[in-house]
């Protein structure tokens, strides 16, 4: 374990812990589950916060000038929110971010070594959000952490946070769910399915057995999957503002994706160039099998599974909850967050649904920290009574107006 003490709130731990035998929700068992994490600040016994990362994120949530990083992902993904004096203040809180099973940033997954000394590949057990939560609980047990001040998650990390309220309701005082929902809708399920098929139809995927110097990686398929993801995370307005219909020139296409003969006559547009660049960079840092595993975990999550309703699933949670949604996000809409807020209200949990006006799409929770930080920070300190926290329900009544939280459907992350 590496530890750096440079200033108050800047102590960083980074380690991979063997939590022993682990049985997945599928029933399959592996003899040793390795869990990678980073932690920031000082633990005082009652100040721990778990931050759950998004689909292709890692445990490297904050960059505190310590030199800490994750191989392949040098830039921390939420440094504008986590750190000394920030919304999740590492001067005050002990912040833990755990890489989830199935990923490729240190926690056991398809790319990690199996019992035979070779990468697991697709022999790795299927993973679910429930498996992520239980692995996080085991890691916290190893660290000597019991009850949590809060669990915070964005995107599918928000689903992970919701699962904490279901599996370990007595362990969480406050819950923050940012740009997430109780389940994916059919449109997103369909797009994820197409993204997975882009990977599995790449000849280099080879049934998931592409590890080692003798096998090329399925870079084209993974890149295409990432491009689909980018289009899901952006909005029409943000794409128009960033790219328009501008040309990046003719004949500038790379060799990654072969073009049809007529392409030389037409412009290679800036939006194409951007997507090709993002695909190339993503294929350098992420594992294709992990993308398959993690998207299936996200698609599978349903808050009400095993219960009569979302409210019934949340009935045992007695803490407070903050839901943050963005008007331009059609991946996880404000309408879905409002439905989730209603479930908390029916379970009698103090909840606030804070709607952020934004045209950045799903990316907003990463690129607009000035809008996310104030309500998040105040909620962690004061709960739903926090000064910067707003709600779609005024004075305990009905939502003021549907237009106050309805999603902008005209919208279509580099994590």
mmCIF file of N, CA and C in Angstrom, residues 223-320:
data_model
loop_
_atom_site.group_PDB
_atom_site.id
_atom_site.type_symbol
_atom_site.label_atom_id
_atom_site.label_comp_id
_atom_site.label_asym_id
_atom_site.label_seq_id
_atom_site.Cartn_x
_atom_site.Cartn_y
_atom_site.Cartn_z
ATOM 1 N N UNK A 223 -13.516 0.215 -30.236
ATOM 2 C CA UNK A 223 -13.614 1.616 -30.612
ATOM 3 C C UNK A 223 -15.008 1.996 -31.066
ATOM 4 N N UNK A 224 -15.626 1.134 -31.859
ATOM 5 C CA UNK A 224 -16.993 1.401 -32.301
ATOM 6 C C UNK A 224 -17.958 1.420 -31.113
ATOM 7 N N UNK A 225 -17.775 0.501 -30.176
ATOM 8 C CA UNK A 225 -18.618 0.484 -28.979
ATOM 9 C C UNK A 225 -18.484 1.795 -28.219
ATOM 10 N N UNK A 226 -17.264 2.295 -28.139
ATOM 11 C CA UNK A 226 -17.035 3.560 -27.437
ATOM 12 C C UNK A 226 -17.675 4.727 -28.164
ATOM 13 N N UNK A 227 -17.643 4.695 -29.484
ATOM 14 C CA UNK A 227 -18.273 5.767 -30.247
ATOM 15 C C UNK A 227 -19.775 5.806 -29.995
ATOM 16 N N UNK A 228 -20.407 4.642 -29.945
ATOM 17 C CA UNK A 228 -21.827 4.591 -29.614
ATOM 18 C C UNK A 228 -22.057 5.195 -28.232
ATOM 19 N N UNK A 229 -21.182 4.853 -27.285
ATOM 20 C CA UNK A 229 -21.296 5.407 -25.943
ATOM 21 C C UNK A 229 -21.202 6.915 -25.935
ATOM 22 N N UNK A 230 -20.249 7.470 -26.672
ATOM 23 C CA UNK A 230 -20.100 8.926 -26.722
ATOM 24 C C UNK A 230 -21.371 9.599 -27.227
ATOM 25 N N UNK A 231 -21.980 9.029 -28.247
ATOM 26 C CA UNK A 231 -23.209 9.618 -28.772
ATOM 27 C C UNK A 231 -24.335 9.551 -27.746
ATOM 28 N N UNK A 232 -24.333 8.521 -26.893
ATOM 29 C CA UNK A 232 -25.337 8.419 -25.839
ATOM 30 C C UNK A 232 -25.122 9.467 -24.761
ATOM 31 N N UNK A 233 -23.881 9.833 -24.526
ATOM 32 C CA UNK A 233 -23.571 10.700 -23.394
ATOM 33 C C UNK A 233 -23.665 12.186 -23.726
ATOM 34 N N UNK A 234 -23.668 12.523 -25.007
ATOM 35 C CA UNK A 234 -23.744 13.915 -25.411
ATOM 36 C C UNK A 234 -25.185 14.294 -25.737
ATOM 37 N N UNK A 235 -25.422 15.593 -25.967
ATOM 38 C CA UNK A 235 -26.746 16.065 -26.358
ATOM 39 C C UNK A 235 -26.669 16.687 -27.739
ATOM 40 N N UNK A 236 -27.811 16.876 -28.369
ATOM 41 C CA UNK A 236 -27.829 17.532 -29.674
ATOM 42 C C UNK A 236 -27.217 18.927 -29.586
ATOM 43 N N UNK A 237 -27.585 19.666 -28.545
ATOM 44 C CA UNK A 237 -27.076 21.026 -28.407
ATOM 45 C C UNK A 237 -25.564 21.045 -28.219
ATOM 46 N N UNK A 238 -25.060 20.171 -27.362
ATOM 47 C CA UNK A 238 -23.624 20.170 -27.106
ATOM 48 C C UNK A 238 -22.847 19.727 -28.344
ATOM 49 N N UNK A 239 -23.392 18.778 -29.092
ATOM 50 C CA UNK A 239 -22.717 18.333 -30.309
ATOM 51 C C UNK A 239 -22.731 19.421 -31.379
ATOM 52 N N UNK A 240 -23.843 20.121 -31.500
ATOM 53 C CA UNK A 240 -23.921 21.197 -32.479
ATOM 54 C C UNK A 240 -22.936 22.301 -32.141
ATOM 55 N N UNK A 241 -22.839 22.621 -30.855
ATOM 56 C CA UNK A 241 -21.929 23.676 -30.412
ATOM 57 C C UNK A 241 -20.468 23.266 -30.619
ATOM 58 N N UNK A 242 -20.158 22.004 -30.395
ATOM 59 C CA UNK A 242 -18.775 21.548 -30.445
ATOM 60 C C UNK A 242 -18.306 21.242 -31.861
ATOM 61 N N UNK A 243 -19.201 20.710 -32.692
ATOM 62 C CA UNK A 243 -18.776 20.245 -34.022
ATOM 63 C C UNK A 243 -19.499 20.920 -35.185
ATOM 64 N N UNK A 244 -20.790 21.191 -35.030
ATOM 65 C CA UNK A 244 -21.579 21.622 -36.156
ATOM 66 C C UNK A 244 -21.472 20.610 -37.295
ATOM 67 N N UNK A 245 -21.465 21.124 -38.513
ATOM 68 C CA UNK A 245 -21.260 20.264 -39.679
ATOM 69 C C UNK A 245 -19.882 20.507 -40.287
ATOM 70 N N UNK A 246 -18.978 21.073 -39.485
ATOM 71 C CA UNK A 246 -17.683 21.493 -40.003
ATOM 72 C C UNK A 246 -16.852 20.321 -40.522
ATOM 73 N N UNK A 247 -16.097 20.595 -41.560
ATOM 74 C CA UNK A 247 -15.241 19.582 -42.171
ATOM 75 C C UNK A 247 -13.870 19.589 -41.531
ATOM 76 N N UNK A 248 -13.320 18.380 -41.372
ATOM 77 C CA UNK A 248 -11.935 18.246 -40.910
ATOM 78 C C UNK A 248 -11.015 17.990 -42.094
ATOM 79 N N UNK A 249 -11.550 18.218 -43.311
ATOM 80 C CA UNK A 249 -10.762 18.017 -44.522
ATOM 81 C C UNK A 249 -11.150 16.746 -45.245
ATOM 82 N N UNK A 250 -10.641 16.607 -46.452
ATOM 83 C CA UNK A 250 -10.879 15.397 -47.238
ATOM 84 C C UNK A 250 -9.632 14.533 -47.237
ATOM 85 N N UNK A 251 -9.841 13.242 -47.253
ATOM 86 C CA UNK A 251 -8.695 12.343 -47.295
ATOM 87 C C UNK A 251 -7.940 12.253 -45.987
ATOM 88 N N UNK A 252 -8.528 12.751 -44.912
ATOM 89 C CA UNK A 252 -7.829 12.736 -43.631
ATOM 90 C C UNK A 252 -8.148 11.543 -42.776
ATOM 91 N N UNK A 253 -8.915 10.627 -43.304
ATOM 92 C CA UNK A 253 -9.317 9.471 -42.507
ATOM 93 C C UNK A 253 -8.125 8.555 -42.235
ATOM 94 N N UNK A 254 -8.134 7.977 -41.052
ATOM 95 C CA UNK A 254 -7.066 7.049 -40.706
ATOM 96 C C UNK A 254 -7.348 5.665 -41.249
ATOM 97 N N UNK A 255 -6.555 4.707 -40.826
ATOM 98 C CA UNK A 255 -6.676 3.337 -41.313
ATOM 99 C C UNK A 255 -7.496 2.440 -40.387
ATOM 100 N N UNK A 256 -7.895 2.970 -39.233
ATOM 101 C CA UNK A 256 -8.598 2.132 -38.265
ATOM 102 C C UNK A 256 -9.915 1.616 -38.819
ATOM 103 N N UNK A 257 -10.673 2.506 -39.484
ATOM 104 C CA UNK A 257 -11.963 2.128 -40.035
ATOM 105 C C UNK A 257 -11.947 2.373 -41.537
ATOM 106 N N UNK A 258 -11.855 1.329 -42.338
ATOM 107 C CA UNK A 258 -11.801 1.497 -43.792
ATOM 108 C C UNK A 258 -13.014 2.255 -44.314
ATOM 109 N N UNK A 259 -12.788 3.127 -45.292
ATOM 110 C CA UNK A 259 -13.859 3.925 -45.874
ATOM 111 C C UNK A 259 -14.256 3.378 -47.237
ATOM 112 N N UNK A 260 -15.482 3.646 -47.627
ATOM 113 C CA UNK A 260 -15.945 3.248 -48.950
ATOM 114 C C UNK A 260 -15.290 4.143 -50.004
ATOM 115 N N UNK A 261 -15.223 3.704 -51.249
ATOM 116 C CA UNK A 261 -14.517 4.456 -52.288
ATOM 117 C C UNK A 261 -15.037 5.877 -52.483
ATOM 118 N N UNK A 262 -16.331 6.078 -52.273
ATOM 119 C CA UNK A 262 -16.901 7.408 -52.495
ATOM 120 C C UNK A 262 -16.513 8.410 -51.414
ATOM 121 N N UNK A 263 -15.965 7.935 -50.313
ATOM 122 C CA UNK A 263 -15.693 8.816 -49.184
ATOM 123 C C UNK A 263 -14.745 9.952 -49.541
ATOM 124 N N UNK A 264 -13.824 9.710 -50.470
ATOM 125 C CA UNK A 264 -12.839 10.741 -50.807
ATOM 126 C C UNK A 264 -13.486 11.988 -51.389
ATOM 127 N N UNK A 265 -14.689 11.839 -51.955
ATOM 128 C CA UNK A 265 -15.375 12.987 -52.540
ATOM 129 C C UNK A 265 -16.018 13.871 -51.480
ATOM 130 N N UNK A 266 -16.349 13.279 -50.328
ATOM 131 C CA UNK A 266 -17.122 13.971 -49.311
ATOM 132 C C UNK A 266 -16.228 14.409 -48.133
ATOM 133 N N UNK A 267 -16.681 15.407 -47.385
ATOM 134 C CA UNK A 267 -15.861 15.875 -46.250
ATOM 135 C C UNK A 267 -15.799 14.847 -45.128
ATOM 136 N N UNK A 268 -14.648 14.817 -44.495
ATOM 137 C CA UNK A 268 -14.451 14.040 -43.261
ATOM 138 C C UNK A 268 -14.743 15.030 -42.139
ATOM 139 N N UNK A 269 -15.891 14.891 -41.513
ATOM 140 C CA UNK A 269 -16.365 15.936 -40.616
ATOM 141 C C UNK A 269 -15.689 15.881 -39.248
ATOM 142 N N UNK A 270 -15.714 17.024 -38.588
ATOM 143 C CA UNK A 270 -15.075 17.127 -37.276
ATOM 144 C C UNK A 270 -15.658 16.133 -36.290
ATOM 145 N N UNK A 271 -16.966 15.878 -36.354
ATOM 146 C CA UNK A 271 -17.569 14.924 -35.430
ATOM 147 C C UNK A 271 -17.019 13.517 -35.678
ATOM 148 N N UNK A 272 -16.764 13.160 -36.948
ATOM 149 C CA UNK A 272 -16.153 11.872 -37.257
ATOM 150 C C UNK A 272 -14.735 11.799 -36.718
ATOM 151 N N UNK A 273 -13.980 12.858 -36.929
ATOM 152 C CA UNK A 273 -12.595 12.902 -36.468
ATOM 153 C C UNK A 273 -12.524 12.758 -34.955
ATOM 154 N N UNK A 274 -13.435 13.455 -34.254
ATOM 155 C CA UNK A 274 -13.482 13.382 -32.790
ATOM 156 C C UNK A 274 -13.785 11.956 -32.334
ATOM 157 N N UNK A 275 -14.794 11.343 -32.938
ATOM 158 C CA UNK A 275 -15.170 9.989 -32.543
ATOM 159 C C UNK A 275 -14.055 8.988 -32.829
ATOM 160 N N UNK A 276 -13.379 9.150 -33.972
ATOM 161 C CA UNK A 276 -12.266 8.253 -34.297
ATOM 162 C C UNK A 276 -11.124 8.404 -33.297
ATOM 163 N N UNK A 277 -10.839 9.645 -32.914
ATOM 164 C CA UNK A 277 -9.768 9.893 -31.934
ATOM 165 C C UNK A 277 -10.128 9.271 -30.586
ATOM 166 N N UNK A 278 -11.376 9.485 -30.142
ATOM 167 C CA UNK A 278 -11.795 8.934 -28.854
ATOM 168 C C UNK A 278 -11.780 7.414 -28.872
ATOM 169 N N UNK A 279 -12.154 6.820 -29.989
ATOM 170 C CA UNK A 279 -12.129 5.364 -30.106
ATOM 171 C C UNK A 279 -10.708 4.838 -29.970
ATOM 172 N N UNK A 280 -9.771 5.489 -30.645
ATOM 173 C CA UNK A 280 -8.369 5.065 -30.595
ATOM 174 C C UNK A 280 -7.810 5.170 -29.189
ATOM 175 N N UNK A 281 -8.072 6.291 -28.505
ATOM 176 C CA UNK A 281 -7.544 6.478 -27.148
ATOM 177 C C UNK A 281 -8.176 5.493 -26.172
ATOM 178 N N UNK A 282 -9.462 5.232 -26.334
ATOM 179 C CA UNK A 282 -10.141 4.316 -25.425
ATOM 180 C C UNK A 282 -9.634 2.892 -25.592
ATOM 181 N N UNK A 283 -9.411 2.481 -26.826
ATOM 182 C CA UNK A 283 -8.921 1.120 -27.087
ATOM 183 C C UNK A 283 -7.531 0.913 -26.507
ATOM 184 N N UNK A 284 -6.794 1.992 -26.287
ATOM 185 C CA UNK A 284 -5.464 1.890 -25.685
ATOM 186 C C UNK A 284 -5.532 1.650 -24.188
ATOM 187 N N UNK A 285 -6.631 2.058 -23.553
ATOM 188 C CA UNK A 285 -6.677 2.004 -22.091
ATOM 189 C C UNK A 285 -7.672 1.001 -21.511
ATOM 190 N N UNK A 286 -8.585 0.480 -22.312
ATOM 191 C CA UNK A 286 -9.621 -0.369 -21.737
ATOM 192 C C UNK A 286 -9.627 -1.743 -22.398
ATOM 193 N N UNK A 287 -10.224 -2.698 -21.697
ATOM 194 C CA UNK A 287 -10.283 -4.079 -22.165
ATOM 195 C C UNK A 287 -11.657 -4.368 -22.764
ATOM 196 N N UNK A 288 -11.669 -4.970 -23.944
ATOM 197 C CA UNK A 288 -12.928 -5.229 -24.638
ATOM 198 C C UNK A 288 -13.842 -6.163 -23.851
ATOM 199 N N UNK A 289 -13.289 -7.229 -23.288
ATOM 200 C CA UNK A 289 -14.122 -8.137 -22.499
ATOM 201 C C UNK A 289 -14.726 -7.427 -21.289
ATOM 202 N N UNK A 290 -13.948 -6.559 -20.648
ATOM 203 C CA UNK A 290 -14.487 -5.796 -19.522
ATOM 204 C C UNK A 290 -15.663 -4.941 -19.955
ATOM 205 N N UNK A 291 -15.574 -4.368 -21.153
ATOM 206 C CA UNK A 291 -16.691 -3.562 -21.648
ATOM 207 C C UNK A 291 -17.947 -4.418 -21.792
ATOM 208 N N UNK A 292 -17.790 -5.630 -22.282
ATOM 209 C CA UNK A 292 -18.924 -6.544 -22.389
ATOM 210 C C UNK A 292 -19.514 -6.841 -21.015
ATOM 211 N N UNK A 293 -18.648 -7.164 -20.062
ATOM 212 C CA UNK A 293 -19.102 -7.543 -18.725
ATOM 213 C C UNK A 293 -19.800 -6.394 -18.010
ATOM 214 N N UNK A 294 -19.209 -5.205 -18.079
ATOM 215 C CA UNK A 294 -19.746 -4.081 -17.316
ATOM 216 C C UNK A 294 -21.050 -3.559 -17.910
ATOM 217 N N UNK A 295 -21.157 -3.524 -19.233
ATOM 218 C CA UNK A 295 -22.426 -3.075 -19.810
ATOM 219 C C UNK A 295 -23.541 -4.059 -19.501
ATOM 220 N N UNK A 296 -23.225 -5.357 -19.464
ATOM 221 C CA UNK A 296 -24.258 -6.326 -19.107
ATOM 222 C C UNK A 296 -24.694 -6.152 -17.648
ATOM 223 N N UNK A 297 -23.752 -5.821 -16.763
ATOM 224 C CA UNK A 297 -24.121 -5.573 -15.368
ATOM 225 C C UNK A 297 -25.054 -4.372 -15.272
ATOM 226 N N UNK A 298 -24.734 -3.319 -16.019
ATOM 227 C CA UNK A 298 -25.587 -2.132 -16.015
ATOM 228 C C UNK A 298 -26.968 -2.446 -16.580
ATOM 229 N N UNK A 299 -26.993 -3.155 -17.709
ATOM 230 C CA UNK A 299 -28.274 -3.487 -18.327
ATOM 231 C C UNK A 299 -29.137 -4.346 -17.402
ATOM 232 N N UNK A 300 -28.493 -5.216 -16.634
ATOM 233 C CA UNK A 300 -29.219 -6.163 -15.788
ATOM 234 C C UNK A 300 -29.838 -5.490 -14.563
ATOM 235 N N UNK A 301 -29.279 -4.375 -14.121
ATOM 236 C CA UNK A 301 -29.721 -3.789 -12.849
ATOM 237 C C UNK A 301 -31.174 -3.340 -12.926
ATOM 238 N N UNK A 302 -31.930 -3.739 -11.939
ATOM 239 C CA UNK A 302 -33.323 -3.313 -11.791
ATOM 240 C C UNK A 302 -33.577 -3.187 -10.298
ATOM 241 N N UNK A 303 -33.776 -1.969 -9.830
ATOM 242 C CA UNK A 303 -33.910 -1.716 -8.394
ATOM 243 C C UNK A 303 -34.987 -2.566 -7.753
ATOM 244 N N UNK A 304 -36.078 -2.813 -8.458
ATOM 245 C CA UNK A 304 -37.212 -3.506 -7.859
ATOM 246 C C UNK A 304 -37.127 -5.026 -7.958
ATOM 247 N N UNK A 305 -36.049 -5.557 -8.571
ATOM 248 C CA UNK A 305 -35.961 -7.007 -8.734
ATOM 249 C C UNK A 305 -36.036 -7.713 -7.378
ATOM 250 N N UNK A 306 -36.958 -8.636 -7.257
ATOM 251 C CA UNK A 306 -37.152 -9.357 -6.005
ATOM 252 C C UNK A 306 -38.099 -8.656 -5.046
ATOM 253 N N UNK A 307 -38.610 -7.475 -5.441
ATOM 254 C CA UNK A 307 -39.530 -6.701 -4.607
ATOM 255 C C UNK A 307 -40.772 -6.349 -5.417
ATOM 256 N N UNK A 308 -41.784 -5.882 -4.742
ATOM 257 C CA UNK A 308 -43.019 -5.514 -5.433
ATOM 258 C C UNK A 308 -42.885 -4.196 -6.174
ATOM 259 N N UNK A 309 -41.966 -3.348 -5.728
ATOM 260 C CA UNK A 309 -41.831 -2.028 -6.326
ATOM 261 C C UNK A 309 -40.487 -1.433 -5.929
ATOM 262 N N UNK A 310 -40.142 -0.303 -6.549
ATOM 263 C CA UNK A 310 -38.929 0.408 -6.143
ATOM 264 C C UNK A 310 -39.030 0.854 -4.692
ATOM 265 N N UNK A 311 -40.201 1.337 -4.293
ATOM 266 C CA UNK A 311 -40.390 1.784 -2.908
ATOM 267 C C UNK A 311 -40.186 0.641 -1.930
ATOM 268 N N UNK A 312 -40.669 -0.541 -2.278
ATOM 269 C CA UNK A 312 -40.493 -1.705 -1.404
ATOM 270 C C UNK A 312 -39.017 -2.065 -1.290
ATOM 271 N N UNK A 313 -38.269 -1.930 -2.388
ATOM 272 C CA UNK A 313 -36.842 -2.230 -2.354
ATOM 273 C C UNK A 313 -36.096 -1.278 -1.428
ATOM 274 N N UNK A 314 -36.595 -0.037 -1.313
ATOM 275 C CA UNK A 314 -35.928 0.988 -0.511
ATOM 276 C C UNK A 314 -36.492 1.107 0.900
ATOM 277 N N UNK A 315 -37.455 0.274 1.247
ATOM 278 C CA UNK A 315 -38.189 0.435 2.499
ATOM 279 C C UNK A 315 -37.308 0.368 3.739
ATOM 280 N N UNK A 316 -36.237 -0.426 3.695
ATOM 281 C CA UNK A 316 -35.386 -0.591 4.889
ATOM 282 C C UNK A 316 -34.384 0.540 5.050
ATOM 283 N N UNK A 317 -34.229 1.384 4.023
ATOM 284 C CA UNK A 317 -33.267 2.483 4.099
ATOM 285 C C UNK A 317 -33.866 3.629 4.908
ATOM 286 N N UNK A 318 -33.180 4.017 5.986
ATOM 287 C CA UNK A 318 -33.694 5.056 6.870
ATOM 288 C C UNK A 318 -32.846 6.325 6.838
ATOM 289 N N UNK A 319 -31.932 6.403 5.893
ATOM 290 C CA UNK A 319 -31.119 7.603 5.781
ATOM 291 C C UNK A 319 -31.794 8.635 4.891
ATOM 292 N N UNK A 320 -30.993 9.614 4.431
ATOM 293 C CA UNK A 320 -31.481 10.652 3.532
ATOM 294 C C UNK A 320 -30.881 10.450 2.147
#
